[in-house]
Structures are given as C-alpha cells and as structure tokens.
GROMACS .gro file of C-alpha atoms in nm:
model
  511
    1UNK     CA    1  -1.708   0.707  -1.258
    2UNK     CA    2  -1.577   0.499  -1.549
    3UNK     CA    3  -1.759   0.176  -1.615
    4UNK     CA    4  -1.606  -0.169  -1.637
    5UNK     CA    5  -1.538  -0.295  -1.988
    6UNK     CA    6  -1.688  -0.617  -2.116
    7UNK     CA    7  -1.498  -0.926  -2.007
    8UNK     CA    8  -1.404  -1.066  -2.347
    9UNK     CA    9  -1.157  -1.357  -2.372
   10UNK     CA   10  -0.793  -1.249  -2.367
   11UNK     CA   11  -0.712  -1.449  -2.682
   12UNK     CA   12  -0.960  -1.241  -2.881
   13UNK     CA   13  -0.816  -0.916  -2.752
   14UNK     CA   14  -0.451  -0.999  -2.811
   15UNK     CA   15  -0.485  -1.213  -3.119
   16UNK     CA   16  -0.691  -0.961  -3.318
   17UNK     CA   17  -0.523  -0.656  -3.167
   18UNK     CA   18  -0.861  -0.494  -3.096
   19UNK     CA   19  -0.780  -0.395  -2.740
   20UNK     CA   20  -0.507  -0.416  -2.486
   21UNK     CA   21  -0.480  -0.653  -2.191
   22UNK     CA   22  -0.572  -0.496  -1.858
   23UNK     CA   23  -0.275  -0.636  -1.662
   24UNK     CA   24   0.030  -0.839  -1.758
   25UNK     CA   25   0.183  -1.028  -1.467
   26UNK     CA   26   0.548  -1.114  -1.535
   27UNK     CA   27   0.624  -1.424  -1.332
   28UNK     CA   28   0.411  -1.728  -1.255
   29UNK     CA   29   0.529  -1.810  -0.904
   30UNK     CA   30   0.308  -1.788  -0.594
   31UNK     CA   31   0.302  -1.407  -0.594
   32UNK     CA   32   0.207  -1.374  -0.960
   33UNK     CA   33  -0.054  -1.649  -0.939
   34UNK     CA   34  -0.210  -1.500  -0.626
   35UNK     CA   35  -0.225  -1.161  -0.794
   36UNK     CA   36  -0.386  -1.307  -1.106
   37UNK     CA   37  -0.657  -1.468  -0.896
   38UNK     CA   38  -0.722  -1.145  -0.708
   39UNK     CA   39  -0.753  -0.944  -1.029
   40UNK     CA   40  -0.993  -1.194  -1.181
   41UNK     CA   41  -1.229  -1.155  -0.882
   42UNK     CA   42  -1.296  -0.808  -1.021
   43UNK     CA   43  -1.326  -0.900  -1.388
   44UNK     CA   44  -0.980  -0.771  -1.481
   45UNK     CA   45  -0.832  -0.928  -1.796
   46UNK     CA   46  -0.496  -1.069  -1.692
   47UNK     CA   47  -0.221  -1.263  -1.866
   48UNK     CA   48   0.056  -1.428  -1.664
   49UNK     CA   49   0.387  -1.467  -1.849
   50UNK     CA   50   0.616  -1.732  -1.698
   51UNK     CA   51   0.956  -1.795  -1.854
   52UNK     CA   52   0.982  -2.158  -1.733
   53UNK     CA   53   0.812  -2.400  -1.973
   54UNK     CA   54   0.700  -2.635  -1.693
   55UNK     CA   55   0.597  -2.591  -1.329
   56UNK     CA   56   0.880  -2.595  -1.077
   57UNK     CA   57   0.960  -2.895  -0.859
   58UNK     CA   58   1.094  -2.882  -0.501
   59UNK     CA   59   1.192  -2.548  -0.349
   60UNK     CA   60   1.308  -2.397  -0.020
   61UNK     CA   61   0.964  -2.281   0.092
   62UNK     CA   62   0.759  -2.543   0.272
   63UNK     CA   63   0.486  -2.360   0.460
   64UNK     CA   64   0.221  -2.093   0.497
   65UNK     CA   65   0.226  -1.874   0.807
   66UNK     CA   66  -0.089  -1.777   0.995
   67UNK     CA   67  -0.161  -1.458   0.799
   68UNK     CA   68  -0.126  -1.640   0.466
   69UNK     CA   69  -0.359  -1.910   0.599
   70UNK     CA   70  -0.606  -1.629   0.676
   71UNK     CA   71  -0.566  -1.499   0.321
   72UNK     CA   72  -0.661  -1.838   0.182
   73UNK     CA   73  -0.959  -1.857   0.418
   74UNK     CA   74  -1.074  -1.510   0.312
   75UNK     CA   75  -1.091  -1.626  -0.048
   76UNK     CA   76  -1.251  -1.964   0.020
   77UNK     CA   77  -0.935  -2.157  -0.070
   78UNK     CA   78  -0.828  -2.286   0.270
   79UNK     CA   79  -0.996  -2.628   0.255
   80UNK     CA   80  -0.804  -2.706  -0.064
   81UNK     CA   81  -0.476  -2.620   0.107
   82UNK     CA   82  -0.560  -2.809   0.426
   83UNK     CA   83  -0.620  -3.120   0.218
   84UNK     CA   84  -0.255  -3.113   0.107
   85UNK     CA   85  -0.081  -2.975   0.417
   86UNK     CA   86  -0.025  -3.043   0.784
   87UNK     CA   87  -0.084  -2.803   1.072
   88UNK     CA   88   0.201  -2.729   1.313
   89UNK     CA   89   0.202  -2.515   1.625
   90UNK     CA   90   0.556  -2.562   1.748
   91UNK     CA   91   0.827  -2.322   1.858
   92UNK     CA   92   1.151  -2.231   1.691
   93UNK     CA   93   1.023  -1.994   1.423
   94UNK     CA   94   1.229  -1.697   1.543
   95UNK     CA   95   1.597  -1.767   1.497
   96UNK     CA   96   1.537  -2.132   1.574
   97UNK     CA   97   1.497  -2.044   1.942
   98UNK     CA   98   1.318  -2.333   2.105
   99UNK     CA   99   1.026  -2.176   2.286
  100UNK     CA  100   0.671  -2.315   2.270
  101UNK     CA  101   0.412  -2.180   2.028
  102UNK     CA  102   0.258  -1.875   2.200
  103UNK     CA  103  -0.094  -1.869   2.333
  104UNK     CA  104  -0.363  -1.623   2.224
  105UNK     CA  105  -0.225  -1.522   1.887
  106UNK     CA  106  -0.461  -1.269   1.725
  107UNK     CA  107  -0.596  -1.520   1.474
  108UNK     CA  108  -0.846  -1.803   1.450
  109UNK     CA  109  -0.579  -1.995   1.254
  110UNK     CA  110  -0.299  -2.022   1.508
  111UNK     CA  111  -0.069  -2.261   1.326
  112UNK     CA  112   0.176  -2.296   1.040
  113UNK     CA  113   0.056  -2.503   0.746
  114UNK     CA  114   0.336  -2.724   0.617
  115UNK     CA  115   0.284  -2.754   0.242
  116UNK     CA  116   0.546  -2.770  -0.038
  117UNK     CA  117   0.573  -2.466  -0.263
  118UNK     CA  118   0.503  -2.663  -0.580
  119UNK     CA  119   0.170  -2.772  -0.430
  120UNK     CA  120   0.089  -2.412  -0.336
  121UNK     CA  121   0.168  -2.308  -0.694
  122UNK     CA  122  -0.052  -2.582  -0.837
  123UNK     CA  123  -0.349  -2.485  -0.619
  124UNK     CA  124  -0.308  -2.116  -0.700
  125UNK     CA  125  -0.279  -2.200  -1.070
  126UNK     CA  126  -0.605  -2.392  -1.055
  127UNK     CA  127  -0.772  -2.101  -0.874
  128UNK     CA  128  -0.645  -1.838  -1.118
  129UNK     CA  129  -0.726  -2.029  -1.435
  130UNK     CA  130  -1.069  -2.134  -1.313
  131UNK     CA  131  -1.136  -1.765  -1.248
  132UNK     CA  132  -1.036  -1.685  -1.608
  133UNK     CA  133  -0.668  -1.587  -1.596
  134UNK     CA  134  -0.450  -1.694  -1.887
  135UNK     CA  135  -0.109  -1.838  -1.801
  136UNK     CA  136   0.147  -1.855  -2.080
  137UNK     CA  137   0.455  -2.066  -2.007
  138UNK     CA  138   0.785  -2.032  -2.188
  139UNK     CA  139   0.722  -1.657  -2.224
  140UNK     CA  140   0.990  -1.422  -2.089
  141UNK     CA  141   0.973  -1.044  -2.075
  142UNK     CA  142   1.295  -0.896  -2.213
  143UNK     CA  143   1.196  -0.534  -2.274
  144UNK     CA  144   0.930  -0.284  -2.182
  145UNK     CA  145   0.826   0.072  -2.242
  146UNK     CA  146   0.536   0.276  -2.111
  147UNK     CA  147   0.341   0.587  -2.196
  148UNK     CA  148   0.039   0.767  -2.059
  149UNK     CA  149  -0.199   0.499  -2.184
  150UNK     CA  150  -0.025   0.172  -2.113
  151UNK     CA  151   0.279  -0.056  -2.115
  152UNK     CA  152   0.435  -0.245  -2.405
  153UNK     CA  153   0.613  -0.567  -2.309
  154UNK     CA  154   0.861  -0.724  -2.549
  155UNK     CA  155   0.908  -1.100  -2.516
  156UNK     CA  156   1.212  -1.312  -2.591
  157UNK     CA  157   1.051  -1.444  -2.909
  158UNK     CA  158   1.001  -1.091  -3.042
  159UNK     CA  159   0.630  -1.076  -2.959
  160UNK     CA  160   0.497  -0.748  -2.823
  161UNK     CA  161   0.201  -0.729  -2.585
  162UNK     CA  162   0.019  -0.416  -2.480
  163UNK     CA  163  -0.141  -0.373  -2.137
  164UNK     CA  164  -0.274  -0.098  -1.917
  165UNK     CA  165  -0.049  -0.212  -1.633
  166UNK     CA  166   0.234  -0.459  -1.581
  167UNK     CA  167   0.341  -0.614  -1.251
  168UNK     CA  168   0.687  -0.765  -1.211
  169UNK     CA  169   0.663  -1.080  -1.000
  170UNK     CA  170   0.972  -1.227  -1.161
  171UNK     CA  171   1.193  -1.298  -0.862
  172UNK     CA  172   1.501  -1.161  -0.691
  173UNK     CA  173   1.686  -1.117  -1.020
  174UNK     CA  174   1.387  -0.938  -1.168
  175UNK     CA  175   1.420  -0.835  -1.531
  176UNK     CA  176   1.128  -0.596  -1.487
  177UNK     CA  177   1.299  -0.417  -1.198
  178UNK     CA  178   1.621  -0.389  -1.397
  179UNK     CA  179   1.441  -0.254  -1.704
  180UNK     CA  180   1.267   0.004  -1.486
  181UNK     CA  181   1.598   0.117  -1.338
  182UNK     CA  182   1.459   0.089  -0.984
  183UNK     CA  183   1.734   0.081  -0.723
  184UNK     CA  184   1.776  -0.233  -0.513
  185UNK     CA  185   1.999  -0.127  -0.223
  186UNK     CA  186   2.109  -0.357   0.056
  187UNK     CA  187   2.385  -0.601   0.143
  188UNK     CA  188   2.527  -0.884  -0.069
  189UNK     CA  189   2.556  -1.237   0.062
  190UNK     CA  190   2.827  -1.291   0.321
  191UNK     CA  191   2.751  -1.654   0.399
  192UNK     CA  192   2.591  -1.930   0.195
  193UNK     CA  193   2.402  -2.247   0.279
  194UNK     CA  194   2.362  -2.567   0.078
  195UNK     CA  195   2.038  -2.764   0.066
  196UNK     CA  196   1.963  -3.105  -0.074
  197UNK     CA  197   1.664  -3.337  -0.079
  198UNK     CA  198   1.842  -3.671  -0.067
  199UNK     CA  199   1.827  -4.028   0.057
  200UNK     CA  200   2.068  -4.142   0.329
  201UNK     CA  201   2.237  -4.472   0.413
  202UNK     CA  202   2.210  -4.445   0.792
  203UNK     CA  203   1.913  -4.508   1.022
  204UNK     CA  204   1.702  -4.200   1.102
  205UNK     CA  205   1.800  -4.225   1.468
  206UNK     CA  206   2.170  -4.210   1.379
  207UNK     CA  207   2.112  -3.907   1.156
  208UNK     CA  208   1.905  -3.729   1.423
  209UNK     CA  209   2.169  -3.788   1.691
  210UNK     CA  210   2.445  -3.652   1.466
  211UNK     CA  211   2.239  -3.345   1.380
  212UNK     CA  212   2.171  -3.274   1.749
  213UNK     CA  213   2.542  -3.292   1.823
  214UNK     CA  214   2.648  -3.061   1.538
  215UNK     CA  215   2.372  -2.809   1.615
  216UNK     CA  216   2.519  -2.746   1.958
  217UNK     CA  217   2.767  -2.519   1.784
  218UNK     CA  218   2.642  -2.476   1.425
  219UNK     CA  219   2.274  -2.385   1.397
  220UNK     CA  220   2.275  -2.364   1.017
  221UNK     CA  221   2.317  -2.742   1.004
  222UNK     CA  222   2.019  -2.976   0.994
  223UNK     CA  223   1.824  -3.262   0.840
  224UNK     CA  224   1.449  -3.301   0.832
  225UNK     CA  225   1.246  -3.597   0.703
  226UNK     CA  226   1.029  -3.530   0.398
  227UNK     CA  227   0.876  -3.875   0.375
  228UNK     CA  228   0.944  -4.184   0.162
  229UNK     CA  229   1.302  -4.204   0.291
  230UNK     CA  230   1.398  -3.855   0.167
  231UNK     CA  231   1.560  -3.595   0.395
  232UNK     CA  232   1.621  -3.227   0.342
  233UNK     CA  233   1.984  -3.172   0.442
  234UNK     CA  234   2.111  -2.822   0.525
  235UNK     CA  235   2.478  -2.738   0.575
  236UNK     CA  236   2.693  -2.420   0.559
  237UNK     CA  237   2.882  -2.378   0.233
  238UNK     CA  238   3.256  -2.313   0.218
  239UNK     CA  239   3.212  -1.964   0.072
  240UNK     CA  240   2.982  -1.764  -0.150
  241UNK     CA  241   2.936  -1.891  -0.506
  242UNK     CA  242   2.987  -1.650  -0.793
  243UNK     CA  243   2.651  -1.758  -0.936
  244UNK     CA  244   2.400  -1.892  -0.687
  245UNK     CA  245   2.174  -1.982  -0.976
  246UNK     CA  246   2.404  -2.281  -1.034
  247UNK     CA  247   2.311  -2.557  -0.788
  248UNK     CA  248   2.579  -2.738  -0.590
  249UNK     CA  249   2.688  -3.087  -0.688
  250UNK     CA  250   2.617  -3.391  -0.473
  251UNK     CA  251   2.990  -3.421  -0.407
  252UNK     CA  252   3.000  -3.061  -0.282
  253UNK     CA  253   2.716  -3.138  -0.041
  254UNK     CA  254   2.893  -3.454   0.078
  255UNK     CA  255   3.220  -3.270   0.136
  256UNK     CA  256   3.052  -3.006   0.354
  257UNK     CA  257   2.869  -3.274   0.555
  258UNK     CA  258   3.203  -3.444   0.624
  259UNK     CA  259   3.352  -3.114   0.741
  260UNK     CA  260   3.078  -3.057   1.000
  261UNK     CA  261   2.966  -3.407   1.097
  262UNK     CA  262   3.268  -3.622   1.012
  263UNK     CA  263   3.052  -3.826   0.773
  264UNK     CA  264   2.836  -3.766   0.469
  265UNK     CA  265   2.572  -4.014   0.595
  266UNK     CA  266   2.593  -4.187   0.258
  267UNK     CA  267   2.366  -3.929   0.096
  268UNK     CA  268   2.261  -4.030  -0.254
  269UNK     CA  269   1.984  -4.008  -0.514
  270UNK     CA  270   1.934  -3.630  -0.490
  271UNK     CA  271   1.586  -3.509  -0.580
  272UNK     CA  272   1.689  -3.145  -0.564
  273UNK     CA  273   2.003  -2.944  -0.480
  274UNK     CA  274   2.018  -2.571  -0.417
  275UNK     CA  275   2.199  -2.295  -0.234
  276UNK     CA  276   2.093  -1.971  -0.071
  277UNK     CA  277   2.276  -1.671   0.068
  278UNK     CA  278   2.194  -1.401   0.319
  279UNK     CA  279   2.169  -1.111   0.074
  280UNK     CA  280   1.922  -0.849   0.197
  281UNK     CA  281   1.783  -0.592  -0.049
  282UNK     CA  282   1.473  -0.377  -0.083
  283UNK     CA  283   1.349  -0.197  -0.394
  284UNK     CA  284   1.350   0.180  -0.357
  285UNK     CA  285   0.997   0.201  -0.492
  286UNK     CA  286   0.726  -0.048  -0.575
  287UNK     CA  287   0.569   0.157  -0.852
  288UNK     CA  288   0.708   0.337  -1.155
  289UNK     CA  289   0.418   0.474  -1.356
  290UNK     CA  290   0.213   0.184  -1.487
  291UNK     CA  291   0.462  -0.081  -1.377
  292UNK     CA  292   0.469  -0.226  -1.026
  293UNK     CA  293   0.683  -0.477  -0.838
  294UNK     CA  294   0.576  -0.752  -0.597
  295UNK     CA  295   0.727  -1.050  -0.417
  296UNK     CA  296   1.098  -1.121  -0.451
  297UNK     CA  297   1.122  -0.867  -0.734
  298UNK     CA  298   1.068  -0.605  -0.462
  299UNK     CA  299   1.262  -0.760  -0.174
  300UNK     CA  300   1.505  -1.041  -0.097
  301UNK     CA  301   1.625  -1.165   0.239
  302UNK     CA  302   1.748  -1.484   0.406
  303UNK     CA  303   1.481  -1.755   0.449
  304UNK     CA  304   1.506  -1.754   0.828
  305UNK     CA  305   1.159  -1.774   0.974
  306UNK     CA  306   1.011  -1.889   0.642
  307UNK     CA  307   0.879  -1.544   0.552
  308UNK     CA  308   0.967  -1.500   0.183
  309UNK     CA  309   0.680  -1.675   0.002
  310UNK     CA  310   0.434  -1.544   0.260
  311UNK     CA  311   0.552  -1.185   0.215
  312UNK     CA  312   0.497  -1.214  -0.160
  313UNK     CA  313   0.148  -1.362  -0.125
  314UNK     CA  314   0.052  -1.077   0.104
  315UNK     CA  315   0.196  -0.821  -0.140
  316UNK     CA  316  -0.038  -0.962  -0.403
  317UNK     CA  317  -0.331  -0.958  -0.160
  318UNK     CA  318  -0.272  -0.589  -0.088
  319UNK     CA  319  -0.216  -0.492  -0.451
  320UNK     CA  320  -0.484  -0.694  -0.630
  321UNK     CA  321  -0.798  -0.504  -0.530
  322UNK     CA  322  -0.626  -0.166  -0.559
  323UNK     CA  323  -0.502  -0.232  -0.913
  324UNK     CA  324  -0.842  -0.374  -1.007
  325UNK     CA  325  -1.007  -0.056  -0.876
  326UNK     CA  326  -0.778   0.150  -1.099
  327UNK     CA  327  -0.853  -0.064  -1.403
  328UNK     CA  328  -1.228  -0.059  -1.339
  329UNK     CA  329  -1.241   0.314  -1.290
  330UNK     CA  330  -1.349   0.364  -0.930
  331UNK     CA  331  -1.016   0.398  -0.750
  332UNK     CA  332  -0.993   0.713  -0.534
  333UNK     CA  333  -0.685   0.930  -0.573
  334UNK     CA  334  -0.379   0.775  -0.414
  335UNK     CA  335  -0.522   0.425  -0.372
  336UNK     CA  336  -0.271   0.256  -0.602
  337UNK     CA  337   0.018   0.449  -0.445
  338UNK     CA  338  -0.089   0.315  -0.104
  339UNK     CA  339   0.042  -0.023  -0.217
  340UNK     CA  340   0.398   0.110  -0.181
  341UNK     CA  341   0.332   0.311   0.134
  342UNK     CA  342   0.181   0.007   0.309
  343UNK     CA  343   0.390  -0.283   0.185
  344UNK     CA  344   0.736  -0.122   0.166
  345UNK     CA  345   0.756  -0.075   0.547
  346UNK     CA  346   0.635  -0.433   0.600
  347UNK     CA  347   0.916  -0.567   0.383
  348UNK     CA  348   1.168  -0.340   0.558
  349UNK     CA  349   1.061  -0.493   0.889
  350UNK     CA  350   1.103  -0.846   0.750
  351UNK     CA  351   1.451  -0.757   0.630
  352UNK     CA  352   1.536  -0.628   0.977
  353UNK     CA  353   1.414  -0.936   1.160
  354UNK     CA  354   1.589  -1.174   0.919
  355UNK     CA  355   1.913  -0.984   0.975
  356UNK     CA  356   1.868  -1.038   1.347
  357UNK     CA  357   1.784  -1.405   1.301
  358UNK     CA  358   2.089  -1.468   1.084
  359UNK     CA  359   2.306  -1.302   1.347
  360UNK     CA  360   2.155  -1.530   1.613
  361UNK     CA  361   2.256  -1.834   1.407
  362UNK     CA  362   2.624  -1.738   1.408
  363UNK     CA  363   2.852  -1.965   1.616
  364UNK     CA  364   3.053  -1.665   1.741
  365UNK     CA  365   3.049  -1.577   2.110
  366UNK     CA  366   2.870  -1.242   2.082
  367UNK     CA  367   2.570  -1.366   1.881
  368UNK     CA  368   2.544  -1.672   2.102
  369UNK     CA  369   2.531  -1.450   2.411
  370UNK     CA  370   2.252  -1.249   2.247
  371UNK     CA  371   2.075  -1.575   2.162
  372UNK     CA  372   2.083  -1.692   2.525
  373UNK     CA  373   1.944  -1.357   2.641
  374UNK     CA  374   1.664  -1.366   2.383
  375UNK     CA  375   1.582  -1.723   2.489
  376UNK     CA  376   1.527  -1.591   2.841
  377UNK     CA  377   1.313  -1.301   2.718
  378UNK     CA  378   1.097  -1.530   2.508
  379UNK     CA  379   1.005  -1.706   2.829
  380UNK     CA  380   0.769  -1.411   2.880
  381UNK     CA  381   0.447  -1.488   2.692
  382UNK     CA  382   0.414  -1.128   2.567
  383UNK     CA  383   0.763  -1.132   2.412
  384UNK     CA  384   0.712  -1.474   2.257
  385UNK     CA  385   0.376  -1.372   2.110
  386UNK     CA  386   0.513  -1.041   1.979
  387UNK     CA  387   0.798  -1.208   1.789
  388UNK     CA  388   0.584  -1.487   1.644
  389UNK     CA  389   0.315  -1.240   1.535
  390UNK     CA  390   0.596  -1.048   1.364
  391UNK     CA  391   0.725  -1.354   1.176
  392UNK     CA  392   0.376  -1.478   1.085
  393UNK     CA  393   0.260  -1.125   0.981
  394UNK     CA  394  -0.032  -1.136   1.223
  395UNK     CA  395   0.111  -0.823   1.386
  396UNK     CA  396   0.110  -0.612   1.066
  397UNK     CA  397  -0.072  -0.282   1.107
  398UNK     CA  398  -0.100  -0.037   0.819
  399UNK     CA  399  -0.079   0.329   0.912
  400UNK     CA  400  -0.434   0.448   0.854
  401UNK     CA  401  -0.411   0.729   1.105
  402UNK     CA  402  -0.505   0.760   1.469
  403UNK     CA  403  -0.812   0.599   1.614
  404UNK     CA  404  -0.928   0.263   1.743
  405UNK     CA  405  -0.652   0.005   1.806
  406UNK     CA  406  -0.805  -0.219   1.537
  407UNK     CA  407  -0.759   0.047   1.268
  408UNK     CA  408  -0.516  -0.078   1.004
  409UNK     CA  409  -0.497  -0.432   1.146
  410UNK     CA  410  -0.641  -0.750   1.002
  411UNK     CA  411  -0.962  -0.871   1.165
  412UNK     CA  412  -0.959  -1.227   1.286
  413UNK     CA  413  -1.216  -1.478   1.161
  414UNK     CA  414  -1.485  -1.421   1.424
  415UNK     CA  415  -1.808  -1.617   1.460
  416UNK     CA  416  -2.121  -1.438   1.336
  417UNK     CA  417  -2.492  -1.517   1.336
  418UNK     CA  418  -2.454  -1.609   0.970
  419UNK     CA  419  -2.136  -1.818   1.009
  420UNK     CA  420  -1.772  -1.718   1.004
  421UNK     CA  421  -1.662  -1.368   0.905
  422UNK     CA  422  -1.423  -1.485   0.635
  423UNK     CA  423  -1.704  -1.668   0.457
  424UNK     CA  424  -1.835  -1.323   0.360
  425UNK     CA  425  -1.505  -1.207   0.204
  426UNK     CA  426  -1.468  -1.464  -0.075
  427UNK     CA  427  -1.564  -1.217  -0.348
  428UNK     CA  428  -1.286  -0.968  -0.271
  429UNK     CA  429  -1.525  -0.680  -0.196
  430UNK     CA  430  -1.529  -0.444   0.097
  431UNK     CA  431  -1.751  -0.536   0.391
  432UNK     CA  432  -1.937  -0.330   0.649
  433UNK     CA  433  -2.002  -0.550   0.950
  434UNK     CA  434  -2.286  -0.360   1.115
  435UNK     CA  435  -2.384  -0.460   1.467
  436UNK     CA  436  -2.596  -0.148   1.514
  437UNK     CA  437  -2.845  -0.238   1.240
  438UNK     CA  438  -2.876   0.125   1.129
  439UNK     CA  439  -2.573   0.197   0.907
  440UNK     CA  440  -2.570   0.204   0.527
  441UNK     CA  441  -2.333   0.167   0.231
  442UNK     CA  442  -2.577   0.332  -0.010
  443UNK     CA  443  -2.376   0.471  -0.301
  444UNK     CA  444  -2.104   0.208  -0.254
  445UNK     CA  445  -2.310  -0.110  -0.267
  446UNK     CA  446  -2.150  -0.203  -0.600
  447UNK     CA  447  -1.815  -0.226  -0.419
  448UNK     CA  448  -1.900  -0.287  -0.053
  449UNK     CA  449  -2.130  -0.543   0.108
  450UNK     CA  450  -2.325  -0.473   0.427
  451UNK     CA  451  -2.370  -0.752   0.679
  452UNK     CA  452  -2.599  -0.691   0.975
  453UNK     CA  453  -2.499  -0.900   1.274
  454UNK     CA  454  -2.663  -0.759   1.583
  455UNK     CA  455  -2.600  -1.046   1.820
  456UNK     CA  456  -2.355  -1.296   1.675
  457UNK     CA  457  -2.022  -1.122   1.730
  458UNK     CA  458  -2.085  -0.951   2.061
  459UNK     CA  459  -1.964  -1.035   2.407
  460UNK     CA  460  -1.763  -0.911   2.697
  461UNK     CA  461  -1.390  -0.871   2.652
  462UNK     CA  462  -1.251  -1.068   2.942
  463UNK     CA  463  -0.904  -1.142   2.810
  464UNK     CA  464  -0.745  -0.808   2.871
  465UNK     CA  465  -0.682  -0.754   2.501
  466UNK     CA  466  -0.677  -0.391   2.391
  467UNK     CA  467  -0.734  -0.440   2.018
  468UNK     CA  468  -1.107  -0.497   2.041
  469UNK     CA  469  -1.107  -0.861   1.931
  470UNK     CA  470  -1.187  -0.981   2.279
  471UNK     CA  471  -1.181  -1.358   2.313
  472UNK     CA  472  -1.120  -1.612   2.042
  473UNK     CA  473  -1.454  -1.547   1.870
  474UNK     CA  474  -1.564  -1.208   2.005
  475UNK     CA  475  -1.576  -0.864   1.850
  476UNK     CA  476  -1.649  -0.585   2.095
  477UNK     CA  477  -1.710  -0.291   1.860
  478UNK     CA  478  -2.040  -0.162   1.715
  479UNK     CA  479  -1.936  -0.173   1.349
  480UNK     CA  480  -1.625  -0.218   1.134
  481UNK     CA  481  -1.551  -0.141   0.770
  482UNK     CA  482  -1.319  -0.397   0.614
  483UNK     CA  483  -1.119  -0.343   0.299
  484UNK     CA  484  -1.109  -0.632   0.047
  485UNK     CA  485  -0.782  -0.748   0.208
  486UNK     CA  486  -0.952  -0.785   0.546
  487UNK     CA  487  -0.780  -0.487   0.711
  488UNK     CA  488  -0.992  -0.255   0.921
  489UNK     CA  489  -1.058   0.085   0.759
  490UNK     CA  490  -1.303   0.223   1.016
  491UNK     CA  491  -1.452   0.145   1.357
  492UNK     CA  492  -1.755   0.332   1.491
  493UNK     CA  493  -2.132   0.360   1.513
  494UNK     CA  494  -2.228   0.679   1.325
  495UNK     CA  495  -2.313   0.707   0.955
  496UNK     CA  496  -2.145   1.046   0.926
  497UNK     CA  497  -1.812   0.903   1.039
  498UNK     CA  498  -1.841   0.607   0.801
  499UNK     CA  499  -1.877   0.797   0.475
  500UNK     CA  500  -1.528   0.948   0.480
  501UNK     CA  501  -1.354   0.607   0.501
  502UNK     CA  502  -1.590   0.469   0.236
  503UNK     CA  503  -1.485   0.745  -0.002
  504UNK     CA  504  -1.118   0.714   0.092
  505UNK     CA  505  -1.097   0.343   0.013
  506UNK     CA  506  -1.380   0.285  -0.233
  507UNK     CA  507  -1.401   0.610  -0.429
  508UNK     CA  508  -1.691   0.840  -0.499
  509UNK     CA  509  -2.044   0.710  -0.437
  510UNK     CA  510  -2.238   0.602  -0.741
  511UNK     CA  511  -2.515   0.826  -0.861
   0.00000   0.00000   0.00000
C-alpha cells in the first residue's frame, strides 16, 4: 500500500515547483467547497480555483433538504448552519402540491433548512479553509491536458498548474466538461421564468391576495417575503432568452407582472434579478481519466423541488473520500469509478422528477388533470412519504448488491450509548457499529473506526418498517459497516462476512 505524502503547504509546492498539487477543484461554489473540505479531512492537498473575484450574492437556492442536513451533521457542521437558517416541515415540495409534510421520514432531521446560498457558501468556505484548503479567486481554468501521471490546468492569466487530479465543479456551462469533450445530452429550455428580489409599494396582504388569485391558473407565479421589506417575485417570461446569463431588467419584470396580475405592484429597488429555464441535461460520464465532474457541471435541471444545490453537495460527499483514497494510495480497484456508477443514476432520477414537476406546473388541461390525480394519491401517507423522500434524497439507495434492506442506504442518526451516531462520523472515516462486541477491523483500523454499542441502539421494531431502522432512534441489526459517506456497506454478525466488504470499500488490510 502506498503511504500518504507529507502535508506541506500548497504555496511551497506550487511556488517552488517541487511537487504537484493533489487535487485542483475548478469552481468555488457549494459543490467545490464541500469537496475541498472532504478532501482535507484526509490530508489531501487541494486548491480551489474560482473565476469570480468576490463571493456571490443572492441566488435561486434557499435551502438544504433533509439528506444535505444529514451530511452537515455527519461532519459536525450542522450547528453552524442551524444558527443561520430556519427549519420548515411544510408541504408543497413536489410540484407545489399542497399536502402536509409526511410523517416518519427515514431521518432524524425531518425538515428543510431555509438558508440562503451565499450563507451556505460562506460557511463551507470557512470549513474548507480552516481545514487547510487554498481558495484562489479570480482564477479561471481555460485549458487542460492530462497524462498517466497527472493533469495540467492552464489559467486565463497564462499560469499552468499541475495536479494529480482535477474536478470540474464549474457550473452548467462547465469549461472543464467542454474541454474534456464529454457529451451533455438532454433537452434545451422550452419555457423561462424571471426572478427578482425587490421591494414593493403595496401592503403584504394585497400582494398575497393577488398571488393567490393568479396561482389558481398559473403556478409559476409567486412572491415570497425575504425580510426587511424585500420579496422574491417569480413570474413566467415571455419566451426563452438567447443568453440566460444576462439578467432581465426591472422593466422586463414589471411588464410580465402586469401581464399576469394586471399590476406590477410598484416593484422597485431590485437587490437581484435573474432568469432560469427548464433545460434538462446529464453528462454522459462523470470521469475521464484523471478529470472528474460534479454538481451542475455534471447535470442541469429545473429548480422545481429545490434539488440542484443539494444534488451537488451530495456528489461531493460521495466523491471526496473515494478520490482521497486514490490519492493516499489505499483505494481498492474500481472505487473511484463507483462515483459515476452511484451518482449518475441519482442525477438521472432527479432529472426525471423535475420533468414531471414542470409538467404539473403547466396551466394546460392535461397536466392539470394529472396534478389533481396526484393530489389525491398524495393523500395516502405512503405515496406522500415516497415522493418527499425522493425530492429530499432520503430515499437514495446505491446498488451494492442483494442483501439486507439497509444495504446501500444512508443510516439515520440513531441514539447510541455514547451519544448520537453522526457524532462518530466527523472525521470522514469508515465506521463499524458493532452491537455484538466481538467483531474487528484489524488491518483496516487506519481507515475504519470500530464502535462497540451493545445496548444503546437496540430495541423492538414496532413501526412496521422493513429497512431495519425501527423507530425514530432504534437500530435492529447486530452490526453495520458504514462508508465515510454514511451509506451502509454491510449488515451482519460474523467476522468472515465482514472482511469482504472491508476490502471492497477500504482496500487491502495493512500489514
């Protein structure tokens, strides 16, 4: 097994040209920042290159879904996010269909955390830089080449940087993806929506009543308070702009409001104006040699259900430990390729459900009939829970083969004798939760922790659940092996059965 290199400062390595960077992350949005933090947990030398000279301001994304909340809890970051966000457990997250938040979601964090994207980026920046990542702003990748030993990135200022791997987290119009020549099939935008964070000249009650009236027939219309007299206004555009990178004007927003509501509500003092379409595309592959794609660089879709930022964060969470294992020399064969095989189907499913949700928002008779039928079906708790677990990514199950129903799923944050489960995952290592008291991770203890919990997580499953989680804080299995991303790699009670999964996910045992 190769040994980890010394963790020298990146400036020394790049400035003197003595060594190459381990990983270049192109793009300093939430996905790139999350990935940088994950890599630093394992001592990987990482440089984030962000083309924008300053952090972004307002953006479309305003929340973390339950699985992303779990991700933050697993890394010990959740309290920081809770301090800046607000918990919501309300309906309407699938196609805006107004059904109550389902009961018994398979998570200890059954809520959506409302938090602006720029705050999420700031908190992730603090986490990554404190861990030792270097973030260089005003640095744009314009060219790249790779060979058997590494990747050379060419920047807009003519600088060249050398790294073992490069990950493109540079958005839907990814330069890295284009330079790789990776296909991005899908559908272009057919409809477009305008957004604006603005002040209004009418009382909030008047605005709310007008929105309720318009939404009887046009569900892509809305206005939500953001605080301090500012509202986020959403209205269908007249057509599809030739360049959606150019924001709409205030007058354009006013004109569309007059078309749908008969008034522009006196909107003024815009803080932010933007537009989005319903383009849906998925990269053909997430890896090309030593270059990988994550976040919007790998997939784009309409923002219905608020899944985009969350999908990117979870890409980074899946990729980080696998890429770190490759850099540090203990990755088993095929581990890095499992990033594509696991995350590509997840993104495909998100694209499918956003297509459905956009259809349900259409004012035409057929989609509205389908919407009424789905409203009836979501009256069944099982249907409601299934759809919300899909949107919030709680229902994701990686294909790790046949076996226990927990295999491939995340494990909720259960109560243990020694506290909460997620408190033991902060370091990004694997974890054997051993309720038998007789299992071992000998040979893998440099990569996997063992936690004996004979009595804290037991109990009788009285809920009727079939996934083995039992009640809200119960775990009715003898032992589980968790990967660093919290997904279950093995369930059982025999040492012989454990060693195969240990080798599959954590490489050969140390001498």
